[in-house]
Amino acid sequence: MKDIKVFVSSILPVIGIDMLRKENFNVVTWNDKTPIPQDILIKNAKECDALICTLTAKIDAAFLNECSHLEIISQFGVGYDNIDINEATKLGIPVGNTPGVLTDATADVAFGLMIAASRKMFFMHKKIEKDEWKHFTPTSNLGIELKNKTLGIFGLGRIGNEMAKRCKGAYNMNIIYHNRNKNTEAEQLLDAKYVSFDDLLAQSDVLSVHSVSSNETKGIFNKAVFNKMKPTAIFINTSRGALHNEEDLIEALTAGRIWGAGLDVTNPEPMHKNNPLLNMENVAVLPHIGSATVEARNGMSRLAAENIIEFYKNNRVPNLVNPQKAT
Ligand code: DGY
């Protein structure tokens, strides 16, 4: 095998780097915890044959055309909305990702946010810090219970399925979903029912977003959509902040059009510290930590490396997202 140089645009768990080095790849990594500046990314990518990147790297059409020599791009993550897949496909660059290994970790965060929002946990925690825990008040701080409620899943894939399983097991929730395609396995295992988007909005007590960010889904959760939800509904997003309009979400919560929200992803990221969502009673926000477990991140590092190793050794990318690539 020729001497192959791989550039890694973030500090990753060593497991994947070790795998590459063991196979004699020449690995160069960005060694700073802050995102790599675009000009340095381009400069390094130009000197390499393959790239491993994360959601903070902007792999847009301009980057791809400057670095069209890249033989493969491997995304450390299941989402790849930072990559212009159409352009990579046009240029014949295969793109791989790391699905599966972060499913449980992300579903846990969605499930946790649902409970945290329903019981005002983050807000109540801040009250103690502000010395506002004074006495027991029978009619204050009241949350809502989840038992036997309806969970609506927007995008019932791997992670949505795990969220639904948790909600069914813990609270016997009734599962409805809206997808591009029906998920017959979930229909059998979880008694999940496919509904139209409007019915999903009208019937969900908790609406959890697990869809990819695409031209069709960007900004889909906007004012008109929040207006169609129950005033008692909780909106959960652990997918991508781009799917919701944050101003509209703030307005919907302030006006009581929906009851609460749990967000692991925001629009934009990072969220500004003065964002009103951070001081709302029925809202819980986390800084995009869905896949942040030792197990998930090690798995992602391993799969990101495997995409590169298999491509060069066996001419296949195990988790290829653009099989229709031109060449
Ligand atoms: C993903 O894998 O898409 C997560 O959001 C972390 O990158």
CSV table of C-alpha atoms and ligand atoms in Angstrom, one decimal:
chain,number,residue,atom,x,y,z
A,1,MET,CA,0.0,0.0,0.0
A,2,LYS,CA,1.3,3.5,-0.9
A,3,ASP,CA,2.1,5.9,2.0
A,4,ILE,CA,-1.3,7.3,2.9
A,5,LYS,CA,-1.7,10.4,4.9
A,6,VAL,CA,-4.8,11.0,7.0
A,7,PHE,CA,-5.7,14.3,8.5
A,8,VAL,CA,-7.9,14.3,11.6
A,9,SER,CA,-9.6,17.7,12.2
A,10,SER,CA,-10.3,17.3,16.0
A,11,ILE,CA,-8.8,15.5,18.9
A,12,LEU,CA,-10.4,12.1,18.9
A,13,PRO,CA,-10.4,9.1,21.4
A,14,VAL,CA,-7.1,7.4,20.6
A,15,ILE,CA,-8.6,4.0,19.7
A,16,GLY,CA,-9.2,5.0,16.1
A,17,ILE,CA,-5.9,6.8,15.8
A,18,ASP,CA,-4.1,3.7,17.1
A,19,MET,CA,-6.0,1.5,14.6
A,20,LEU,CA,-4.9,3.7,11.7
A,21,ARG,CA,-1.2,3.8,12.9
A,22,LYS,CA,-1.2,0.0,13.4
A,23,GLU,CA,-2.1,-0.3,9.7
A,24,ASN,CA,0.8,2.1,8.8
A,25,PHE,CA,-1.3,5.1,7.9
A,26,ASN,CA,0.5,8.4,8.4
A,27,VAL,CA,-1.9,10.2,10.8
A,28,VAL,CA,-1.7,14.0,11.3
A,29,THR,CA,-4.1,15.5,13.9
A,30,TRP,CA,-5.3,18.9,14.9
A,31,ASN,CA,-4.2,19.1,18.5
A,32,ASP,CA,-6.3,21.8,19.9
A,33,LYS,CA,-9.7,21.5,21.6
A,34,THR,CA,-11.1,24.5,19.7
A,35,PRO,CA,-12.5,23.9,16.2
A,36,ILE,CA,-9.8,24.1,13.5
A,37,PRO,CA,-9.8,27.4,11.5
A,38,GLN,CA,-11.0,26.9,7.9
A,39,ASP,CA,-7.7,28.0,6.3
A,40,ILE,CA,-5.7,25.6,8.4
A,41,LEU,CA,-8.2,22.8,7.7
A,42,ILE,CA,-7.8,23.4,3.9
A,43,LYS,CA,-4.0,23.6,4.2
A,44,ASN,CA,-3.7,20.3,6.0
A,45,ALA,CA,-6.3,18.5,3.9
A,46,LYS,CA,-4.4,19.6,0.8
A,47,GLU,CA,-1.4,17.7,2.1
A,48,CYS,CA,-3.3,14.5,2.9
A,49,ASP,CA,-5.1,11.7,1.0
A,50,ALA,CA,-8.0,11.2,3.5
A,51,LEU,CA,-9.8,13.2,6.1
A,52,ILE,CA,-11.6,12.4,9.4
A,53,CYS,CA,-13.7,15.3,10.5
A,54,THR,CA,-16.5,16.2,13.0
A,55,LEU,CA,-19.5,18.4,12.9
A,56,THR,CA,-17.4,21.6,13.6
A,57,ALA,CA,-15.6,21.2,10.2
A,58,LYS,CA,-17.2,23.1,7.4
A,59,ILE,CA,-16.9,20.6,4.4
A,60,ASP,CA,-18.9,22.8,2.0
A,61,ALA,CA,-18.7,23.0,-1.8
A,62,ALA,CA,-15.8,25.5,-1.6
A,63,PHE,CA,-13.7,23.3,0.6
A,64,LEU,CA,-14.5,20.2,-1.5
A,65,ASN,CA,-13.5,21.9,-4.7
A,66,GLU,CA,-10.2,23.1,-3.2
A,67,CYS,CA,-9.6,19.6,-1.8
A,68,SER,CA,-11.1,17.5,-4.6
A,69,HIS,CA,-8.0,15.2,-4.5
A,70,LEU,CA,-9.3,13.7,-1.2
A,71,GLU,CA,-9.9,10.0,-1.7
A,72,ILE,CA,-12.3,9.6,1.3
A,73,ILE,CA,-13.9,11.6,4.0
A,74,SER,CA,-14.9,9.9,7.2
A,75,GLN,CA,-17.2,11.8,9.5
A,76,PHE,CA,-16.9,11.2,13.3
A,77,GLY,CA,-20.6,11.3,14.0
A,78,VAL,CA,-23.9,9.9,12.6
A,79,GLY,CA,-25.1,13.4,11.4
A,80,TYR,CA,-23.2,14.9,8.5
A,81,ASP,CA,-25.0,18.1,7.8
A,82,ASN,CA,-21.7,20.0,7.9
A,83,ILE,CA,-20.7,18.1,4.7
A,84,ASP,CA,-22.1,19.1,1.3
A,85,ILE,CA,-22.9,15.5,0.3
A,86,ASN,CA,-24.2,16.4,-3.2
A,87,GLU,CA,-20.9,18.1,-4.0
A,88,ALA,CA,-18.8,15.3,-2.6
A,89,THR,CA,-20.9,12.8,-4.6
A,90,LYS,CA,-20.4,14.9,-7.8
A,91,LEU,CA,-16.6,14.9,-7.2
A,92,GLY,CA,-16.6,11.2,-6.6
A,93,ILE,CA,-15.5,11.4,-3.0
A,94,PRO,CA,-16.9,8.7,-0.7
A,95,VAL,CA,-18.2,9.9,2.6
A,96,GLY,CA,-18.5,7.6,5.6
A,97,ASN,CA,-20.1,8.1,9.1
A,98,THR,CA,-20.4,6.3,12.4
A,99,PRO,CA,-24.0,5.2,13.0
A,100,GLY,CA,-25.2,2.7,15.7
A,101,VAL,CA,-22.6,3.2,18.3
A,102,LEU,CA,-24.2,6.4,19.7
A,103,THR,CA,-27.8,5.3,19.6
A,104,ASP,CA,-28.2,4.4,23.3
A,105,ALA,CA,-26.3,7.4,24.5
A,106,THR,CA,-28.4,9.8,22.5
A,107,ALA,CA,-31.7,8.2,23.3
A,108,ASP,CA,-30.7,8.4,27.0
A,109,VAL,CA,-30.3,12.2,26.6
A,110,ALA,CA,-33.7,12.5,24.9
A,111,PHE,CA,-35.3,10.5,27.7
A,112,GLY,CA,-33.5,12.4,30.4
A,113,LEU,CA,-34.5,15.8,28.9
A,114,MET,CA,-38.1,14.7,28.7
A,115,ILE,CA,-38.2,13.9,32.4
A,116,ALA,CA,-36.1,17.0,33.3
A,117,ALA,CA,-38.5,19.3,31.4
A,118,SER,CA,-41.7,17.6,32.7
A,119,ARG,CA,-40.5,18.1,36.3
A,120,LYS,CA,-38.8,21.5,35.8
A,121,MET,CA,-35.6,19.9,37.1
A,122,PHE,CA,-33.0,22.3,35.7
A,123,PHE,CA,-35.0,25.4,36.8
A,124,MET,CA,-35.5,23.9,40.3
A,125,HIS,CA,-31.8,23.2,40.7
A,126,LYS,CA,-31.1,26.8,39.9
A,127,LYS,CA,-33.5,27.9,42.6
A,128,ILE,CA,-31.5,26.2,45.2
A,129,GLU,CA,-28.3,27.9,43.9
A,130,LYS,CA,-30.1,31.3,44.1
A,131,ASP,CA,-31.2,30.5,47.7
A,132,GLU,CA,-34.8,30.5,46.7
A,133,TRP,CA,-35.6,27.1,48.4
A,134,LYS,CA,-37.6,28.4,51.3
A,135,HIS,CA,-40.4,26.0,52.3
A,136,PHE,CA,-42.7,23.3,51.0
A,137,THR,CA,-45.5,24.7,48.9
A,138,PRO,CA,-48.3,22.3,48.0
A,139,THR,CA,-49.4,24.2,44.9
A,140,SER,CA,-46.0,25.3,43.5
A,141,ASN,CA,-43.4,23.7,41.3
A,142,LEU,CA,-45.8,21.3,39.8
A,143,GLY,CA,-44.7,19.3,36.8
A,144,ILE,CA,-46.7,16.8,34.7
A,145,GLU,CA,-46.5,13.0,34.7
A,146,LEU,CA,-45.7,10.9,31.7
A,147,LYS,CA,-47.5,7.6,32.5
A,148,ASN,CA,-49.8,6.5,29.6
A,149,LYS,CA,-49.2,9.7,27.7
A,150,THR,CA,-48.6,9.8,23.9
A,151,LEU,CA,-45.0,10.0,22.6
A,152,GLY,CA,-44.7,11.4,19.0
A,153,ILE,CA,-41.5,10.6,17.2
A,154,PHE,CA,-40.5,12.7,14.2
A,155,GLY,CA,-38.0,10.5,12.4
A,156,LEU,CA,-38.3,6.9,13.8
A,157,GLY,CA,-34.9,5.5,13.0
A,158,ARG,CA,-32.4,3.9,15.3
A,159,ILE,CA,-32.3,6.7,18.0
A,160,GLY,CA,-36.1,7.4,17.8
A,161,ASN,CA,-36.7,3.7,18.2
A,162,GLU,CA,-34.6,3.5,21.4
A,163,MET,CA,-36.3,6.6,22.8
A,164,ALA,CA,-39.7,5.0,22.1
A,165,LYS,CA,-38.5,1.7,23.8
A,166,ARG,CA,-37.5,3.7,26.9
A,167,CYS,CA,-40.8,5.6,27.0
A,168,LYS,CA,-42.9,2.4,26.5
A,169,GLY,CA,-41.0,0.5,29.1
A,170,ALA,CA,-40.9,3.2,31.8
A,171,TYR,CA,-44.2,4.9,31.3
A,172,ASN,CA,-46.3,2.6,29.0
A,173,MET,CA,-46.5,5.5,26.6
A,174,ASN,CA,-48.5,5.2,23.4
A,175,ILE,CA,-46.2,5.6,20.4
A,176,ILE,CA,-47.0,7.5,17.2
A,177,TYR,CA,-44.6,8.5,14.6
A,178,HIS,CA,-44.1,10.4,11.3
A,179,ASN,CA,-41.4,9.3,8.8
A,180,ARG,CA,-40.6,9.4,5.2
A,181,ASN,CA,-41.0,5.6,5.2
A,182,LYS,CA,-43.1,3.4,7.6
A,183,ASN,CA,-41.1,1.5,10.2
A,184,THR,CA,-42.8,-1.8,10.3
A,185,GLU,CA,-40.4,-3.3,12.9
A,186,ALA,CA,-41.3,-0.6,15.4
A,187,GLU,CA,-45.0,-1.0,14.5
A,188,GLN,CA,-44.7,-4.7,15.5
A,189,LEU,CA,-42.4,-4.4,18.5
A,190,LEU,CA,-43.7,-1.2,20.1
A,191,ASP,CA,-47.2,-1.0,18.7
A,192,ALA,CA,-46.1,2.3,17.1
A,193,LYS,CA,-48.6,3.9,14.8
A,194,TYR,CA,-47.8,5.9,11.7
A,195,VAL,CA,-49.6,9.2,11.5
A,196,SER,CA,-49.6,12.3,9.3
A,197,PHE,CA,-47.4,15.2,10.4
A,198,ASP,CA,-50.5,17.2,11.4
A,199,ASP,CA,-51.8,14.3,13.5
A,200,LEU,CA,-48.4,13.9,15.1
A,201,LEU,CA,-48.6,17.6,16.2
A,202,ALA,CA,-52.2,17.3,17.4
A,203,GLN,CA,-51.8,14.1,19.4
A,204,SER,CA,-48.4,14.2,20.9
A,205,ASP,CA,-48.0,14.9,24.7
A,206,VAL,CA,-44.2,14.6,24.1
A,207,LEU,CA,-42.9,15.3,20.6
A,208,SER,CA,-39.3,14.1,20.2
A,209,VAL,CA,-37.3,15.0,17.1
A,210,HIS,CA,-34.9,12.4,15.7
A,211,SER,CA,-34.8,13.2,12.0
A,212,VAL,CA,-31.8,14.2,9.9
A,213,SER,CA,-31.3,17.9,9.0
A,214,SER,CA,-32.0,18.3,5.3
A,215,ASN,CA,-33.5,20.8,3.0
A,216,GLU,CA,-36.9,19.3,3.8
A,217,THR,CA,-36.6,19.3,7.6
A,218,LYS,CA,-34.7,22.6,8.2
A,219,GLY,CA,-36.8,25.0,10.2
A,220,ILE,CA,-39.8,22.6,10.1
A,221,PHE,CA,-40.7,23.3,13.7
A,222,ASN,CA,-41.8,26.9,13.4
A,223,LYS,CA,-44.6,29.1,14.7
A,224,ALA,CA,-47.3,27.5,12.6
A,225,VAL,CA,-46.2,24.1,13.7
A,226,PHE,CA,-46.0,24.9,17.4
A,227,ASN,CA,-49.5,26.5,17.1
A,228,LYS,CA,-50.8,23.0,16.1
A,229,MET,CA,-49.4,21.3,19.1
A,230,LYS,CA,-51.2,20.7,22.5
A,231,PRO,CA,-50.7,23.5,25.0
A,232,THR,CA,-49.6,20.8,27.4
A,233,ALA,CA,-47.0,19.3,25.0
A,234,ILE,CA,-43.3,19.0,25.6
A,235,PHE,CA,-41.0,19.4,22.6
A,236,ILE,CA,-37.7,17.5,22.6
A,237,ASN,CA,-34.9,17.9,20.1
A,238,THR,CA,-31.7,15.8,20.3
A,239,SER,CA,-31.1,15.8,16.5
A,240,ARG,CA,-30.1,19.1,15.1
A,241,GLY,CA,-30.9,22.6,16.1
A,242,ALA,CA,-31.5,23.6,12.5
A,243,LEU,CA,-34.8,21.7,12.6
A,244,HIS,CA,-36.4,24.2,15.0
A,245,ASN,CA,-36.8,27.9,14.7
A,246,GLU,CA,-35.6,29.0,18.1
A,247,GLU,CA,-37.4,32.4,18.2
A,248,ASP,CA,-40.6,30.7,17.4
A,249,LEU,CA,-40.0,28.1,20.1
A,250,ILE,CA,-39.3,30.8,22.7
A,251,GLU,CA,-42.5,32.6,21.6
A,252,ALA,CA,-44.6,29.4,21.7
A,253,LEU,CA,-43.3,28.6,25.3
A,254,THR,CA,-43.8,32.2,26.5
A,255,ALA,CA,-47.3,32.4,25.1
A,256,GLY,CA,-48.2,28.9,26.5
A,257,ARG,CA,-48.8,27.5,23.1
A,258,ILE,CA,-46.7,24.5,24.2
A,259,TRP,CA,-45.9,23.6,27.8
A,260,GLY,CA,-42.1,22.7,27.8
A,261,ALA,CA,-39.0,21.8,25.9
A,262,GLY,CA,-35.9,19.7,26.3
A,263,LEU,CA,-33.0,20.5,23.9
A,264,ASP,CA,-29.6,18.9,23.4
A,265,VAL,CA,-29.2,20.9,20.2
A,266,THR,CA,-29.8,24.6,19.7
A,267,ASN,CA,-30.1,27.0,16.8
A,268,PRO,CA,-27.4,28.4,16.7
A,269,GLU,CA,-24.8,26.4,18.6
A,270,PRO,CA,-23.3,27.3,20.9
A,271,MET,CA,-26.3,28.8,22.6
A,272,HIS,CA,-25.7,32.3,24.0
A,273,LYS,CA,-25.7,32.5,27.8
A,274,ASN,CA,-28.5,35.1,27.8
A,275,ASN,CA,-30.9,33.0,25.8
A,276,PRO,CA,-34.3,33.2,27.5
A,277,LEU,CA,-34.8,29.4,27.2
A,278,LEU,CA,-32.2,29.0,29.9
A,279,ASN,CA,-34.4,30.8,32.5
A,280,MET,CA,-37.7,29.1,31.6
A,281,GLU,CA,-39.3,26.9,34.2
A,282,ASN,CA,-40.3,24.1,31.9
A,283,VAL,CA,-37.2,24.0,29.8
A,284,ALA,CA,-34.0,21.9,30.0
A,285,VAL,CA,-31.1,22.6,27.7
A,286,LEU,CA,-27.8,20.7,27.3
A,287,PRO,CA,-24.8,21.6,25.2
A,288,HIS,CA,-25.0,18.9,22.5
A,289,ILE,CA,-23.8,16.0,24.6
A,290,GLY,CA,-26.0,13.2,23.0
A,291,SER,CA,-23.1,11.0,22.1
A,292,ALA,CA,-20.8,12.1,24.9
A,293,THR,CA,-20.2,8.8,26.7
A,294,VAL,CA,-16.9,7.0,26.8
A,295,GLU,CA,-18.5,4.0,25.1
A,296,ALA,CA,-20.1,6.0,22.3
A,297,ARG,CA,-17.1,8.2,21.5
A,298,ASN,CA,-14.8,5.2,21.5
A,299,GLY,CA,-17.2,3.4,19.1
A,300,MET,CA,-17.3,6.5,16.9
A,301,SER,CA,-13.5,6.7,16.8
A,302,ARG,CA,-13.3,3.1,15.9
A,303,LEU,CA,-15.9,3.3,13.1
A,304,ALA,CA,-14.4,6.5,11.7
A,305,ALA,CA,-11.0,4.7,11.4
A,306,GLU,CA,-12.6,1.5,10.0
A,307,ASN,CA,-14.1,3.5,7.1
A,308,ILE,CA,-10.6,4.6,6.1
A,309,ILE,CA,-8.9,1.3,6.7
A,310,GLU,CA,-11.5,-0.7,4.8
A,311,PHE,CA,-11.5,1.7,1.9
A,312,TYR,CA,-7.8,1.4,1.3
A,313,LYS,CA,-7.5,-2.3,2.1
A,314,ASN,CA,-10.7,-3.7,0.6
A,315,ASN,CA,-12.1,-0.9,-1.5
A,316,ARG,CA,-15.3,-0.6,0.6
A,317,VAL,CA,-16.5,2.0,3.1
A,318,PRO,CA,-18.5,0.1,5.8
A,319,ASN,CA,-20.7,3.1,6.6
A,320,LEU,CA,-21.0,4.9,3.3
A,321,VAL,CA,-23.5,7.7,3.1
A,322,ASN,CA,-23.2,8.4,-0.6
A,323,PRO,CA,-23.3,5.1,-2.4
A,324,GLN,CA,-24.4,7.0,-5.6
A,325,LYS,CA,-21.0,8.7,-5.8
A,326,ALA,CA,-20.1,9.4,-9.4
A,327,THR,CA,-16.8,7.5,-9.7
B,1,DGY,C1,-23.7,13.1,15.7
B,1,DGY,O1,-23.1,12.0,15.7
B,1,DGY,O2,-24.3,13.5,14.8
B,1,DGY,C2,-23.8,13.8,17.0
B,1,DGY,O3,-24.6,14.9,16.9
B,1,DGY,C3,-22.3,14.2,17.5
B,1,DGY,O4,-21.6,14.5,16.4
